[in-house]
Structures are given as C-alpha cells and as structure tokens.
Short mmCIF file of C-alpha atoms in Angstrom, two decimals:
data_model
loop_
_atom_site.label_atom_id
_atom_site.label_comp_id
_atom_site.label_asym_id
_atom_site.label_seq_id
_atom_site.Cartn_x
_atom_site.Cartn_y
_atom_site.Cartn_z
CA UNK A 1 3.68 -8.61 32.83
CA UNK A 2 6.49 -10.27 34.95
CA UNK A 3 7.73 -13.68 34.53
CA UNK A 4 10.00 -15.40 37.19
CA UNK A 5 12.68 -17.86 36.63
CA UNK A 6 14.25 -19.98 39.43
CA UNK A 7 17.88 -20.80 39.18
CA UNK A 8 19.14 -22.75 42.00
CA UNK A 9 18.42 -20.74 45.15
CA UNK A 10 17.90 -17.48 43.16
CA UNK A 11 14.76 -16.12 41.42
CA UNK A 12 15.06 -13.73 38.46
CA UNK A 13 12.12 -11.60 37.37
CA UNK A 14 11.67 -10.31 33.82
CA UNK A 15 9.25 -7.57 33.16
CA UNK A 16 7.89 -6.15 30.02
CA UNK A 17 4.68 -4.35 28.80
CA UNK A 18 2.35 -6.30 26.71
CA UNK A 19 0.01 -4.36 24.37
CA UNK A 20 -3.29 -6.26 23.48
CA UNK A 21 -4.66 -5.19 20.01
CA UNK A 22 -7.33 -6.25 17.62
CA UNK A 23 -5.98 -8.16 14.54
CA UNK A 24 -7.45 -7.17 11.18
CA UNK A 25 -7.38 -10.23 8.88
CA UNK A 26 -7.84 -10.85 5.21
CA UNK A 27 -11.49 -11.66 4.82
CA UNK A 28 -11.03 -15.18 3.33
CA UNK A 29 -8.71 -16.23 6.06
CA UNK A 30 -11.42 -15.79 8.79
CA UNK A 31 -13.07 -18.77 10.25
CA UNK A 32 -16.67 -19.31 9.34
CA UNK A 33 -17.89 -17.98 12.74
CA UNK A 34 -15.64 -14.93 12.62
CA UNK A 35 -16.62 -14.13 9.04
CA UNK A 36 -20.40 -14.38 9.95
CA UNK A 37 -19.86 -12.27 13.02
CA UNK A 38 -18.16 -9.60 11.15
CA UNK A 39 -20.62 -9.39 8.27
CA UNK A 40 -23.76 -9.65 10.59
CA UNK A 41 -22.31 -6.78 12.62
CA UNK A 42 -21.52 -4.69 9.68
CA UNK A 43 -25.11 -5.16 8.24
CA UNK A 44 -26.50 -3.85 11.68
CA UNK A 45 -25.05 -0.53 10.89
CA UNK A 46 -27.13 -0.38 7.80
CA UNK A 47 -30.28 -1.55 9.60
CA UNK A 48 -30.25 0.53 12.82
CA UNK A 49 -30.17 4.30 12.93
CA UNK A 50 -27.94 6.20 15.16
CA UNK A 51 -30.49 7.13 17.82
CA UNK A 52 -31.84 3.67 18.14
CA UNK A 53 -28.34 2.24 17.95
CA UNK A 54 -27.13 4.41 20.78
CA UNK A 55 -30.05 3.13 22.96
CA UNK A 56 -29.04 -0.48 22.20
CA UNK A 57 -25.29 -0.40 21.96
CA UNK A 58 -24.09 2.80 23.69
CA UNK A 59 -22.78 6.14 22.77
CA UNK A 60 -20.04 4.96 20.44
CA UNK A 61 -22.63 3.74 18.09
CA UNK A 62 -23.26 5.41 14.77
CA UNK A 63 -24.94 4.07 11.76
CA UNK A 64 -23.50 3.32 8.44
CA UNK A 65 -25.26 6.39 6.94
CA UNK A 66 -23.55 8.77 9.31
CA UNK A 67 -20.22 7.81 7.88
CA UNK A 68 -21.69 7.73 4.34
CA UNK A 69 -22.79 11.32 4.73
CA UNK A 70 -19.32 12.30 5.81
CA UNK A 71 -17.82 10.66 2.75
CA UNK A 72 -20.53 12.06 0.27
CA UNK A 73 -19.98 15.70 1.69
CA UNK A 74 -16.07 15.34 1.79
CA UNK A 75 -15.80 14.24 -1.88
CA UNK A 76 -18.66 16.05 -3.50
CA UNK A 77 -18.67 19.50 -1.70
CA UNK A 78 -18.44 22.57 -3.77
CA UNK A 79 -15.19 24.03 -2.18
CA UNK A 80 -12.73 21.22 -2.36
CA UNK A 81 -12.51 17.53 -2.24
CA UNK A 82 -11.64 17.11 1.40
CA UNK A 83 -10.68 13.31 1.22
CA UNK A 84 -9.02 12.58 -2.12
CA UNK A 85 -7.38 15.65 -3.91
CA UNK A 86 -4.24 15.83 -1.81
CA UNK A 87 -1.92 14.44 0.89
CA UNK A 88 -4.85 13.58 3.17
CA UNK A 89 -6.09 10.62 1.21
CA UNK A 90 -4.65 7.96 3.29
CA UNK A 91 -5.24 9.39 6.85
CA UNK A 92 -8.76 10.47 5.92
CA UNK A 93 -9.82 6.90 4.80
CA UNK A 94 -7.78 5.14 7.49
CA UNK A 95 -9.52 7.25 10.29
CA UNK A 96 -12.97 7.07 8.68
CA UNK A 97 -12.53 3.29 8.82
CA UNK A 98 -11.45 3.38 12.31
CA UNK A 99 -14.31 5.42 13.30
CA UNK A 100 -16.69 2.92 11.71
CA UNK A 101 -14.72 0.21 13.47
CA UNK A 102 -15.57 1.79 16.79
CA UNK A 103 -19.08 1.52 15.93
CA UNK A 104 -18.83 -2.10 14.84
CA UNK A 105 -17.23 -2.90 18.24
CA UNK A 106 -19.91 -1.05 20.12
CA UNK A 107 -22.25 -3.78 18.69
CA UNK A 108 -19.79 -6.63 18.93
CA UNK A 109 -16.58 -6.19 20.77
CA UNK A 110 -15.24 -9.45 19.30
CA UNK A 111 -14.93 -8.20 15.74
CA UNK A 112 -12.61 -5.85 13.83
CA UNK A 113 -12.69 -4.16 10.53
CA UNK A 114 -11.25 -6.94 8.35
CA UNK A 115 -9.81 -6.26 4.85
CA UNK A 116 -9.80 -7.43 1.21
CA UNK A 117 -6.36 -8.11 -0.26
CA UNK A 118 -7.66 -6.90 -3.69
CA UNK A 119 -4.52 -7.34 -5.74
CA UNK A 120 -5.13 -11.09 -5.34
CA UNK A 121 -8.50 -10.73 -6.94
CA UNK A 122 -7.57 -8.42 -9.65
CA UNK A 123 -4.50 -10.29 -10.66
CA UNK A 124 -6.34 -13.59 -10.71
CA UNK A 125 -7.11 -15.93 -13.58
CA UNK A 126 -10.80 -15.60 -12.70
CA UNK A 127 -10.61 -11.80 -13.06
CA UNK A 128 -9.00 -12.22 -16.64
CA UNK A 129 -12.12 -14.41 -17.43
CA UNK A 130 -14.27 -11.61 -16.18
CA UNK A 131 -12.80 -9.22 -18.72
CA UNK A 132 -14.22 -11.60 -21.41
CA UNK A 133 -17.65 -11.43 -19.77
CA UNK A 134 -18.11 -8.34 -17.65
CA UNK A 135 -21.74 -9.06 -17.39
CA UNK A 136 -21.18 -11.80 -14.96
CA UNK A 137 -22.44 -9.98 -12.02
CA UNK A 138 -19.28 -10.26 -9.94
CA UNK A 139 -18.91 -14.00 -10.02
CA UNK A 140 -15.28 -13.52 -10.69
CA UNK A 141 -14.63 -13.40 -6.85
CA UNK A 142 -16.29 -15.12 -4.00
CA UNK A 143 -16.55 -11.84 -2.25
CA UNK A 144 -19.40 -11.05 -4.61
CA UNK A 145 -21.41 -14.09 -3.65
CA UNK A 146 -24.31 -14.44 -1.18
CA UNK A 147 -21.79 -15.50 1.35
CA UNK A 148 -20.16 -12.06 1.42
CA UNK A 149 -21.36 -9.05 -0.31
CA UNK A 150 -23.82 -10.35 -2.96
CA UNK A 151 -24.07 -10.68 -6.71
CA UNK A 152 -25.29 -7.77 -8.74
CA UNK A 153 -27.56 -7.37 -11.68
CA UNK A 154 -25.16 -6.11 -14.49
CA UNK A 155 -27.67 -3.72 -15.91
CA UNK A 156 -29.54 -2.21 -12.83
CA UNK A 157 -26.61 -2.52 -10.64
CA UNK A 158 -28.81 -3.87 -7.89
CA UNK A 159 -27.50 -6.41 -5.36
CA UNK A 160 -29.63 -9.55 -5.95
CA UNK A 161 -28.75 -11.85 -3.08
CA UNK A 162 -27.08 -12.12 0.35
CA UNK A 163 -27.32 -9.81 3.37
CA UNK A 164 -27.19 -6.68 1.21
CA UNK A 165 -29.96 -7.61 -1.28
CA UNK A 166 -32.09 -4.62 -2.08
CA UNK A 167 -30.18 -2.41 0.45
CA UNK A 168 -31.51 1.16 0.04
CA UNK A 169 -29.75 4.38 -0.49
CA UNK A 170 -31.70 6.73 1.89
CA UNK A 171 -33.60 10.03 0.92
CA UNK A 172 -32.16 13.08 2.47
CA UNK A 173 -35.10 14.09 4.64
CA UNK A 174 -34.95 16.03 7.96
CA UNK A 175 -36.28 12.97 9.68
CA UNK A 176 -33.42 10.89 8.19
CA UNK A 177 -30.86 13.33 9.42
CA UNK A 178 -32.32 13.67 12.83
CA UNK A 179 -32.44 9.77 13.34
CA UNK A 180 -28.79 9.64 12.44
CA UNK A 181 -27.61 12.68 14.59
CA UNK A 182 -26.45 14.58 11.45
CA UNK A 183 -26.88 18.33 12.02
CA UNK A 184 -28.82 19.62 9.07
CA UNK A 185 -27.57 23.19 9.34
CA UNK A 186 -23.88 22.54 10.03
CA UNK A 187 -21.32 20.82 7.68
CA UNK A 188 -18.78 18.28 8.83
CA UNK A 189 -16.05 20.76 7.58
CA UNK A 190 -16.17 24.01 9.43
CA UNK A 191 -13.03 25.52 7.83
CA UNK A 192 -14.88 25.62 4.42
CA UNK A 193 -18.42 26.14 5.84
CA UNK A 194 -18.97 29.85 5.14
CA UNK A 195 -18.16 29.49 1.34
CA UNK A 196 -19.85 26.09 1.16
CA UNK A 197 -23.19 27.33 2.44
CA UNK A 198 -23.24 29.98 -0.23
CA UNK A 199 -23.16 27.23 -2.88
CA UNK A 200 -25.03 24.29 -1.34
CA UNK A 201 -26.96 23.00 1.51
CA UNK A 202 -24.97 21.60 4.49
CA UNK A 203 -25.33 18.01 3.22
CA UNK A 204 -25.33 16.93 -0.26
CA UNK A 205 -27.88 14.98 -2.14
CA UNK A 206 -28.62 13.76 -5.68
CA UNK A 207 -31.12 15.28 -8.03
CA UNK A 208 -33.40 12.61 -6.66
CA UNK A 209 -32.94 13.52 -2.97
CA UNK A 210 -30.82 10.42 -2.38
CA UNK A 211 -27.56 10.22 -0.37
CA UNK A 212 -25.43 10.44 -3.43
CA UNK A 213 -23.56 13.41 -4.95
CA UNK A 214 -25.32 16.20 -6.97
CA UNK A 215 -24.05 14.83 -10.32
CA UNK A 216 -25.43 11.34 -9.90
CA UNK A 217 -28.59 10.96 -11.87
CA UNK A 218 -29.39 7.40 -10.89
CA UNK A 219 -33.01 7.35 -9.75
CA UNK A 220 -32.72 3.94 -8.06
CA UNK A 221 -32.84 3.98 -4.27
CA UNK A 222 -30.74 0.79 -4.06
CA UNK A 223 -27.06 0.32 -4.01
CA UNK A 224 -25.57 0.52 -7.58
CA UNK A 225 -22.74 -1.88 -8.37
CA UNK A 226 -22.27 -2.60 -12.12
CA UNK A 227 -18.98 -4.55 -12.37
CA UNK A 228 -19.00 -3.40 -16.03
CA UNK A 229 -18.90 -0.27 -18.09
CA UNK A 230 -22.22 0.70 -19.78
CA UNK A 231 -23.05 -2.90 -20.79
CA UNK A 232 -19.72 -3.60 -22.59
CA UNK A 233 -19.27 -7.30 -22.03
CA UNK A 234 -15.65 -7.98 -23.49
CA UNK A 235 -12.85 -5.71 -22.94
CA UNK A 236 -9.95 -8.16 -23.23
CA UNK A 237 -8.71 -6.75 -26.56
CA UNK A 238 -9.37 -3.07 -25.68
CA UNK A 239 -6.36 -0.80 -25.79
CA UNK A 240 -7.55 1.36 -22.89
CA UNK A 241 -9.50 -0.92 -20.64
CA UNK A 242 -6.83 -0.53 -18.04
CA UNK A 243 -8.78 2.29 -16.45
CA UNK A 244 -11.52 -0.10 -15.37
CA UNK A 245 -9.46 -3.38 -14.67
CA UNK A 246 -8.86 -2.87 -11.02
CA UNK A 247 -5.43 -2.60 -9.18
CA UNK A 248 -3.10 -5.47 -10.15
CA UNK A 249 0.41 -6.35 -8.97
CA UNK A 250 1.99 -4.41 -11.77
CA UNK A 251 0.16 -1.32 -10.68
CA UNK A 252 1.55 -1.52 -7.28
CA UNK A 253 5.00 -2.10 -8.44
CA UNK A 254 4.88 0.82 -10.91
CA UNK A 255 3.53 3.10 -8.09
CA UNK A 256 6.20 2.07 -5.68
CA UNK A 257 8.94 2.47 -8.29
CA UNK A 258 7.91 5.92 -9.37
CA UNK A 259 6.58 7.54 -6.20
CA UNK A 260 8.02 5.80 -3.13
CA UNK A 261 11.50 4.35 -3.51
CA UNK A 262 14.06 7.04 -2.32
CA UNK A 263 11.29 9.61 -2.14
CA UNK A 264 9.73 11.74 0.60
CA UNK A 265 6.58 10.76 2.32
CA UNK A 266 4.66 13.46 0.58
CA UNK A 267 5.31 11.81 -2.73
CA UNK A 268 3.61 8.78 -1.52
CA UNK A 269 0.65 10.60 0.05
CA UNK A 270 -0.01 12.73 -3.01
CA UNK A 271 -0.10 9.76 -5.40
CA UNK A 272 -1.33 6.75 -3.45
CA UNK A 273 -4.94 7.35 -4.60
CA UNK A 274 -3.89 6.84 -8.17
CA UNK A 275 -3.21 3.12 -7.83
CA UNK A 276 -6.20 2.48 -5.47
CA UNK A 277 -8.89 4.38 -7.45
CA UNK A 278 -8.92 1.54 -10.15
CA UNK A 279 -10.42 -0.73 -7.35
CA UNK A 280 -13.38 1.58 -7.12
CA UNK A 281 -13.80 2.05 -10.86
CA UNK A 282 -13.53 -1.67 -11.75
CA UNK A 283 -16.11 -2.62 -9.18
CA UNK A 284 -18.53 0.33 -9.39
CA UNK A 285 -18.53 0.57 -13.18
CA UNK A 286 -21.29 2.44 -14.99
CA UNK A 287 -24.81 1.84 -16.09
CA UNK A 288 -27.88 3.54 -17.39
CA UNK A 289 -30.25 2.67 -20.19
CA UNK A 290 -29.96 6.15 -21.78
CA UNK A 291 -26.23 5.91 -21.78
CA UNK A 292 -26.14 2.54 -23.29
CA UNK A 293 -28.63 3.69 -25.90
CA UNK A 294 -26.53 6.61 -26.97
CA UNK A 295 -23.26 4.49 -26.95
CA UNK A 296 -24.90 1.92 -29.25
CA UNK A 297 -26.11 4.69 -31.54
CA UNK A 298 -22.55 6.20 -31.82
CA UNK A 299 -21.02 2.85 -32.46
CA UNK A 300 -23.62 2.00 -35.20
CA UNK A 301 -23.62 5.51 -36.91
CA UNK A 302 -20.22 6.87 -36.42
CA UNK A 303 -18.08 3.60 -36.34
CA UNK A 304 -16.97 4.23 -32.82
CA UNK A 305 -15.35 1.40 -31.01
CA UNK A 306 -15.57 0.12 -27.34
CA UNK A 307 -12.19 1.82 -26.82
CA UNK A 308 -13.77 5.16 -27.97
CA UNK A 309 -16.80 4.44 -25.62
CA UNK A 310 -14.51 4.00 -22.60
CA UNK A 311 -12.86 7.34 -23.36
CA UNK A 312 -16.45 8.88 -23.46
CA UNK A 313 -17.36 7.12 -20.09
CA UNK A 314 -14.21 8.43 -18.40
CA UNK A 315 -14.67 11.97 -19.71
CA UNK A 316 -18.27 12.27 -19.19
CA UNK A 317 -18.08 11.19 -15.55
CA UNK A 318 -15.66 13.94 -14.96
CA UNK A 319 -17.63 16.46 -16.99
CA UNK A 320 -20.75 16.09 -15.18
CA UNK A 321 -18.93 16.04 -11.70
CA UNK A 322 -17.12 19.32 -12.65
CA UNK A 323 -20.14 21.29 -13.89
CA UNK A 324 -23.39 19.99 -12.62
CA UNK A 325 -23.08 21.02 -8.85
CA UNK A 326 -21.83 24.56 -9.52
CA UNK A 327 -23.82 25.94 -12.29
CA UNK A 328 -24.98 29.05 -10.52
CA UNK A 329 -21.41 29.76 -9.38
CA UNK A 330 -19.34 29.30 -12.58
CA UNK A 331 -16.59 31.97 -12.80
CA UNK A 332 -14.27 30.48 -15.48
CA UNK A 333 -12.53 33.06 -17.65
CA UNK A 334 -11.30 30.41 -20.04
CA UNK A 335 -14.82 29.32 -21.07
CA UNK A 336 -17.11 32.10 -20.07
CA UNK A 337 -20.26 30.51 -21.14
CA UNK A 338 -21.50 27.76 -18.75
CA UNK A 339 -21.45 24.49 -20.68
CA UNK A 340 -24.43 22.67 -19.24
CA UNK A 341 -28.25 23.39 -19.10
CA UNK A 342 -30.28 20.88 -17.23
CA UNK A 343 -33.92 20.51 -16.42
CA UNK A 344 -35.55 20.92 -13.07
CA UNK A 345 -34.51 18.24 -10.52
CA UNK A 346 -37.41 15.87 -9.44
CA UNK A 347 -36.54 16.30 -5.66
CA UNK A 348 -38.79 18.93 -3.97
CA UNK A 349 -37.14 20.46 -0.94
CA UNK A 350 -40.35 21.92 0.35
CA UNK A 351 -42.23 18.67 0.46
CA UNK A 352 -39.07 16.41 0.91
CA UNK A 353 -40.52 14.10 -1.76
CA UNK A 354 -40.24 13.44 -5.56
CA UNK A 355 -42.26 15.78 -7.67
CA UNK A 356 -44.17 15.03 -10.95
CA UNK A 357 -41.67 16.72 -13.14
CA UNK A 358 -40.43 14.82 -16.23
CA UNK A 359 -37.20 12.68 -15.79
CA UNK A 360 -34.40 15.23 -15.55
CA UNK A 361 -32.21 15.82 -18.68
CA UNK A 362 -29.10 17.73 -19.58
CA UNK A 363 -27.87 19.46 -22.70
CA UNK A 364 -24.94 21.75 -23.50
CA UNK A 365 -25.42 25.33 -23.81
CA UNK A 366 -26.66 26.34 -27.31
CA UNK A 367 -23.76 28.82 -27.52
CA UNK A 368 -21.31 25.86 -28.09
CA UNK A 369 -23.56 24.58 -30.97
CA UNK A 370 -23.42 27.91 -33.05
CA UNK A 371 -20.21 27.09 -35.14
CA UNK A 372 -17.59 24.53 -35.64
CA UNK A 373 -15.08 26.57 -33.64
CA UNK A 374 -17.43 26.58 -30.70
CA UNK A 375 -17.96 22.81 -30.95
CA UNK A 376 -14.28 22.29 -30.90
CA UNK A 377 -14.13 24.45 -27.77
CA UNK A 378 -16.95 22.21 -26.22
CA UNK A 379 -14.96 19.08 -27.14
CA UNK A 380 -12.09 20.53 -25.18
CA UNK A 381 -14.27 21.18 -22.16
CA UNK A 382 -15.99 17.72 -22.31
CA UNK A 383 -12.85 15.54 -22.73
CA UNK A 384 -10.53 16.24 -19.82
CA UNK A 385 -6.87 17.19 -20.00
CA UNK A 386 -5.74 13.73 -19.42
CA UNK A 387 -7.64 12.44 -22.39
CA UNK A 388 -5.97 14.97 -24.65
CA UNK A 389 -2.58 14.28 -23.30
CA UNK A 390 -2.93 10.30 -23.77
CA UNK A 391 -2.09 9.31 -27.27
CA UNK A 392 -4.64 6.40 -27.28
CA UNK A 393 -7.43 8.51 -25.88
CA UNK A 394 -6.56 11.46 -28.16
CA UNK A 395 -7.13 9.09 -31.09
CA UNK A 396 -10.83 8.74 -30.05
CA UNK A 397 -11.23 12.49 -29.71
CA UNK A 398 -9.71 13.03 -33.19
CA UNK A 399 -12.49 10.84 -34.63
CA UNK A 400 -15.08 13.34 -33.34
CA UNK A 401 -13.17 16.43 -34.30
CA UNK A 402 -12.69 15.18 -37.89
CA UNK A 403 -16.35 15.15 -38.52
CA UNK A 404 -18.18 17.81 -40.43
CA UNK A 405 -20.17 20.51 -38.53
CA UNK A 406 -23.52 18.59 -38.88
CA UNK A 407 -22.21 15.24 -37.72
CA UNK A 408 -19.97 16.75 -34.96
CA UNK A 409 -22.98 18.72 -33.70
CA UNK A 410 -25.20 15.58 -33.52
CA UNK A 411 -22.40 13.64 -31.71
CA UNK A 412 -21.90 16.39 -29.01
CA UNK A 413 -25.64 16.73 -28.46
CA UNK A 414 -25.80 13.01 -27.88
CA UNK A 415 -22.70 13.11 -25.42
CA UNK A 416 -23.96 16.09 -23.53
CA UNK A 417 -27.30 14.27 -22.83
CA UNK A 418 -25.71 10.85 -22.07
CA UNK A 419 -26.02 10.96 -18.14
CA UNK A 420 -24.61 7.55 -17.50
CA UNK A 421 -25.08 6.36 -13.92
CA UNK A 422 -21.79 5.89 -12.17
CA UNK A 423 -21.79 2.91 -9.79
CA UNK A 424 -21.80 4.02 -6.19
CA UNK A 425 -18.25 2.62 -5.66
CA UNK A 426 -17.02 5.10 -8.32
CA UNK A 427 -18.05 8.34 -6.67
CA UNK A 428 -18.37 10.04 -3.37
CA UNK A 429 -21.32 7.67 -2.46
CA UNK A 430 -18.84 4.72 -2.60
CA UNK A 431 -19.28 4.19 1.28
CA UNK A 432 -22.74 2.96 0.71
CA UNK A 433 -21.34 -0.28 -0.86
CA UNK A 434 -20.07 -2.69 1.86
CA UNK A 435 -17.12 -3.53 -0.35
CA UNK A 436 -15.82 0.02 0.35
CA UNK A 437 -15.31 -0.72 4.12
CA UNK A 438 -12.91 -3.63 3.39
CA UNK A 439 -10.98 -2.07 0.45
CA UNK A 440 -8.72 0.30 2.32
CA UNK A 441 -7.03 -1.94 4.84
CA UNK A 442 -4.78 -3.27 2.06
CA UNK A 443 -3.57 0.23 1.37
CA UNK A 444 -2.76 0.89 4.97
CA UNK A 445 -0.97 -2.45 5.45
CA UNK A 446 1.33 -1.85 2.55
CA UNK A 447 2.00 1.72 3.90
CA UNK A 448 3.01 0.18 7.20
CA UNK A 449 5.39 -2.17 5.45
CA UNK A 450 7.00 0.86 3.58
CA UNK A 451 7.61 2.45 6.95
CA UNK A 452 8.88 -0.69 8.75
CA UNK A 453 11.27 -1.39 5.74
CA UNK A 454 12.51 2.26 5.95
CA UNK A 455 11.84 3.07 2.30
CA UNK A 456 11.05 6.86 2.63
CA UNK A 457 13.76 9.54 2.75
CA UNK A 458 11.68 11.25 5.47
CA UNK A 459 8.38 10.97 7.13
CA UNK A 460 7.55 14.68 7.21
CA UNK A 461 3.86 15.56 6.33
CA UNK A 462 4.05 18.94 4.52
CA UNK A 463 1.57 19.25 1.61
CA UNK A 464 2.30 22.86 1.64
CA UNK A 465 0.38 23.69 -1.47
CA UNK A 466 -2.91 22.61 -0.09
CA UNK A 467 -5.41 25.26 1.22
CA UNK A 468 -8.06 22.42 1.84
CA UNK A 469 -8.32 21.54 5.55
CA UNK A 470 -8.66 17.96 4.51
CA UNK A 471 -5.13 17.86 3.24
CA UNK A 472 -3.13 20.92 4.75
CA UNK A 473 -0.80 20.13 7.59
CA UNK A 474 -2.63 22.50 9.86
CA UNK A 475 -6.07 21.12 8.91
CA UNK A 476 -8.13 19.10 11.40
CA UNK A 477 -10.76 16.35 10.93
CA UNK A 478 -13.68 17.85 12.83
CA UNK A 479 -15.76 15.11 11.57
CA UNK A 480 -13.88 12.75 13.91
CA UNK A 481 -15.71 14.32 16.81
CA UNK A 482 -16.73 11.18 18.87
CA UNK A 483 -13.99 8.87 17.75
CA UNK A 484 -11.61 7.89 20.47
CA UNK A 485 -8.11 6.61 20.68
CA UNK A 486 -7.61 3.71 23.00
CA UNK A 487 -6.89 4.37 26.74
CA UNK A 488 -7.12 8.09 26.42
CA UNK A 489 -9.66 11.03 26.58
CA UNK A 490 -7.74 12.90 23.78
CA UNK A 491 -10.11 14.81 21.49
CA UNK A 492 -9.01 13.31 18.19
CA UNK A 493 -10.69 15.94 16.12
CA UNK A 494 -8.23 18.55 17.70
CA UNK A 495 -5.37 16.68 16.06
CA UNK A 496 -3.98 18.21 12.88
CA UNK A 497 -3.42 16.21 9.68
CA UNK A 498 0.33 16.39 10.29
CA UNK A 499 -0.19 14.99 13.88
CA UNK A 500 -2.37 12.23 12.74
CA UNK A 501 0.09 11.22 10.19
CA UNK A 502 2.59 10.75 13.02
CA UNK A 503 0.03 8.60 14.85
CA UNK A 504 -0.32 6.17 11.78
CA UNK A 505 3.51 5.44 11.91
CA UNK A 506 3.57 1.79 13.01
CA UNK A 507 6.98 2.27 14.46
CA UNK A 508 5.96 5.09 16.73
CA UNK A 509 5.09 5.10 20.43
CA UNK A 510 1.94 7.04 19.33
CA UNK A 511 0.77 4.10 17.28
CA UNK A 512 1.58 1.68 20.00
CA UNK A 513 -0.30 3.68 22.65
CA UNK A 514 -3.24 4.99 20.71
CA UNK A 515 -4.24 2.69 17.85
CA UNK A 516 -6.31 -0.32 18.71
CA UNK A 517 -5.36 -2.80 15.86
CA UNK A 518 -2.55 -4.45 13.85
CA UNK A 519 -2.64 -6.48 10.61
CA UNK A 520 -2.40 -10.05 10.33
CA UNK A 521 0.70 -9.95 8.11
CA UNK A 522 3.10 -7.60 6.16
CA UNK A 523 2.98 -9.46 2.85
CA UNK A 524 1.98 -7.70 -0.22
CA UNK A 525 1.03 -10.88 -2.04
CA UNK A 526 2.90 -9.72 -5.19
CA UNK A 527 6.20 -11.51 -5.89
CA UNK A 528 7.65 -8.51 -7.89
CA UNK A 529 6.76 -6.07 -5.13
CA UNK A 530 8.31 -8.23 -2.42
CA UNK A 531 11.44 -8.52 -4.43
CA UNK A 532 11.44 -4.69 -5.13
CA UNK A 533 10.95 -3.96 -1.39
CA UNK A 534 13.79 -6.34 -0.33
CA UNK A 535 16.49 -4.84 -2.56
#
C-alpha cells in the first residue's frame, strides 16, 4: 500500500506491505454474533461427514472425525506416541489445530479457531469452589454451560445441554472410514507403518469399536467429560489432588523458571506438555461404576483415603495404557510374564457390530498371585515409576505393601479389575471434546511471547534422541497432506519437524508469509509470569 502526502508543491509517497491475517481471540471476548458463528461452525464439523462436506463447502473441508482419528492414532499407536512424547508436542498440536481451522473457514470464512485462556479459569475463585464440589457438572466456568460447550453429568460424563448434548463417538466401521476419506488400509504415519501393522489395524478403536484408544473400556457412544475423579466430590484438603486441578499461574511460572529462562528451545519443547497436561486431566477426569465400587470397597475395608484413590487412578490409567494394546507383543525381560489377562472384546470385526459376549473384564496374570514376592513385583508394575519416586504417593503404595499376603492379594485383584473410564479429554480421544480445540491456543500464544521477548538461548530444533517421526528433526507430518499455507502451493507435509518449528517463529519471514493468523494479545494473564518475563 502507498500513502501520499502533499507538502507545498511536492508530493511524497510512502509504501509498505500490509499483511492481513485472522485474529484468534479469547472466547469470552468475542461479540455474541462472533461467538455464535464460531461455535455453530465448529458443530458443523461434527454433523457433516467429509464427503458430504466437500460437496457443500469445497475440497478444504474435512469433518471433525478425520482430525480425531489422526489424534487417536498418533497418541495410541503401538510404536510410539507421535504427538506427545517428545519435542514435537507443540508443532503437532498447532498444525493439527491449523488444519482444523482450514476446515472451519471452508464452512465460514469469517471465523477463526479462537482459544480459551485456561489459566484464568483454573486460577479463579470459582474453580477453588469446584474443588469442594467436583460433582458440579462443570458449572465452575461459563465455558461448560449451554452457551458454550455444555454441562456434563458427573457420573456418566455425558454432555446434557447445549450444541454438543448427546454428541456421539463414532463406531469404526468401513462405512464411517469411507465417508470421512480415511484410508482403512494405510496409517497416517508411514514411517512407523510396517511395524505398526504387525501389531494393530491401520486405525485404532476401543474394545467397543468406538473411535477411542484400545485401553478405553467406556462402552458409552457419547462424549465422556467427568470434571471429577471417580466420583470424589471434595479434594480441597487432599495432599496430591494437584494432578487433577488444572494448570494455574503457579504452574506456568514454575515451568518457565525451570525449563525456559536461559535454556535452549529443546528444553521448552521437551517439557511444555507437562504443565499443559493438567488441563486435560482436570476436565476429563475419570468415571465408571465398577471403578467407583472398587474404590469405595478399598476405602471401607482397608482404610484407604481419597489421596490413596487418586494415586490408584493415576497409576491404573498408565498401567492399562501400557499393557492393554500390546498383549501379544510383550517382550519385557524385566517382567517376563505378561501382567494382564482380559476377556474377549465385544466388538466383532467380521460383522462390524457389538457381539453378545459378556461385558469385558481384566485380571492380572495368576503368576503374580502365587507368592508375596510376586505380588510385590506386580505392585511395582502397576504403580508407575513416578509414584514410587514421589514421597507422598509412595506412602499410599506402602499401605498396600505392608498388608499380609491374603489381604494384599485381595487388594491387587481389585485393582487389576478396576477398569476406570478415563474422560475423553484425558486420553488420545481428547479431540472428540470440543473444549480440546480451544485449549492449545493459549500454549502457542505464550510460546510466541517467549520468542518475542528473546528468552531462549537458541531456537534450534534438535530432539536428537528421538527415533519417532512425530518428534525427530527429520520427521515429516504426512497427516498434513491437504493442509495449505497461505498464498502458496507448498506441500506442507513435505516439511520436516525442524522446518515447521522455524515456521512457527512469530519473528520470522516464514511466519509472516505462510501463517494465516495472529493472537489478540501477548498477555499471559498471570502477574507473576509477567513480572518474571519482564526481568
């Protein structure tokens, strides 16, 4: 653009390039019309499959379930966690979000993928009140109201009002895959595909055939969001409830102090998920009648406390995730006997329907029940390394290890059969919950602020220890096939992780020329964090 100024008899022209970008805004700062347009457009991605959507909105349209399948496969596959266990966490989630935004804008070019400044919510007085009544269905924030993403039943996890009331989690049938242009024979991650297909089908499903990970035994075909942990109402006075209380300002400050200030970029990339994960855990929570029944039994018969139950919830989720999907490919030399034995899954692949088998159940291998020493080995398998290294959590484990053989056996049989239902936001199916899609903008916004404030020693993406294509510098995001940068025909899926990291640098020409959005502000909304970043 050129602006001319007349001065006497002379005219002077000033020229500059102007770049027009979408502005992503905090959800609650939107006007009513902008909010309704955004939420209505996002809901269309749930309601219209990819084939029908492309007829209506063009080739850039893909349904929500296309992106959900990418995330479920990325986080739940048997080879490596493509999205979370390494330096690719940030760019994987940013570009998955950008890809979905492209689909949103195919439906409505006026909208953008707005975001939730979640530290405001988790640091609020209303959230502290929620910790005194976790069975409130999410009423601690207006985002869990019918206006935004709906309230939930605290026991079933089902969304009970608003646009997403009774939204389904789809069954993984061939018809569903075809309707959403998901190749049933090919994975989204070709670098790991050969090994992957020796262990699993190309796309993952739950034991009930739902688009959830293989360790999720929730039979409900509806979004599961609990906002509590297995029916525990009050956690205010718990010693270890921190795992489930969301990301607060203190968490952000601690993360920045330990992993960012005067550190390399890799230090940030390898640890950023640690402060963000609590958002998913706090919202998703855990449910399941069988789990609640076992928890109450242990409290009443073995004097366990809610603190002890929370340790069990944390460890059991990791235990099932680690051992359920790979039972036929277990090669551990440390624990040569596979720990889990589960009944037949109800999903029948041949008929693509639920069979008449009994509700599935799991138990630990009888080998571990044969002696007190074997039981102690099982306890080491069941409770993860972090629990043993945490003084507070280890106190809970010691209560079980101190029992005599008969009682210890009874407790471990109960724990092995617990099968709690992680809320969808907790696991690899988190992208089914609409709150997922507004929960990562805050992470990227803070990342941009750190770069603009020049807080890293360098911006080199190395991650040299990773062999997983989702994190290694040489890895490519093949699942981005179809996503487009602005004003270019560049094949984004041909960029390496290291190159895409450069694109996300808000100071770079690449960001200026290729990325279609900016954020509405650079504030962290935490006084302590702002003070830290200004020093």
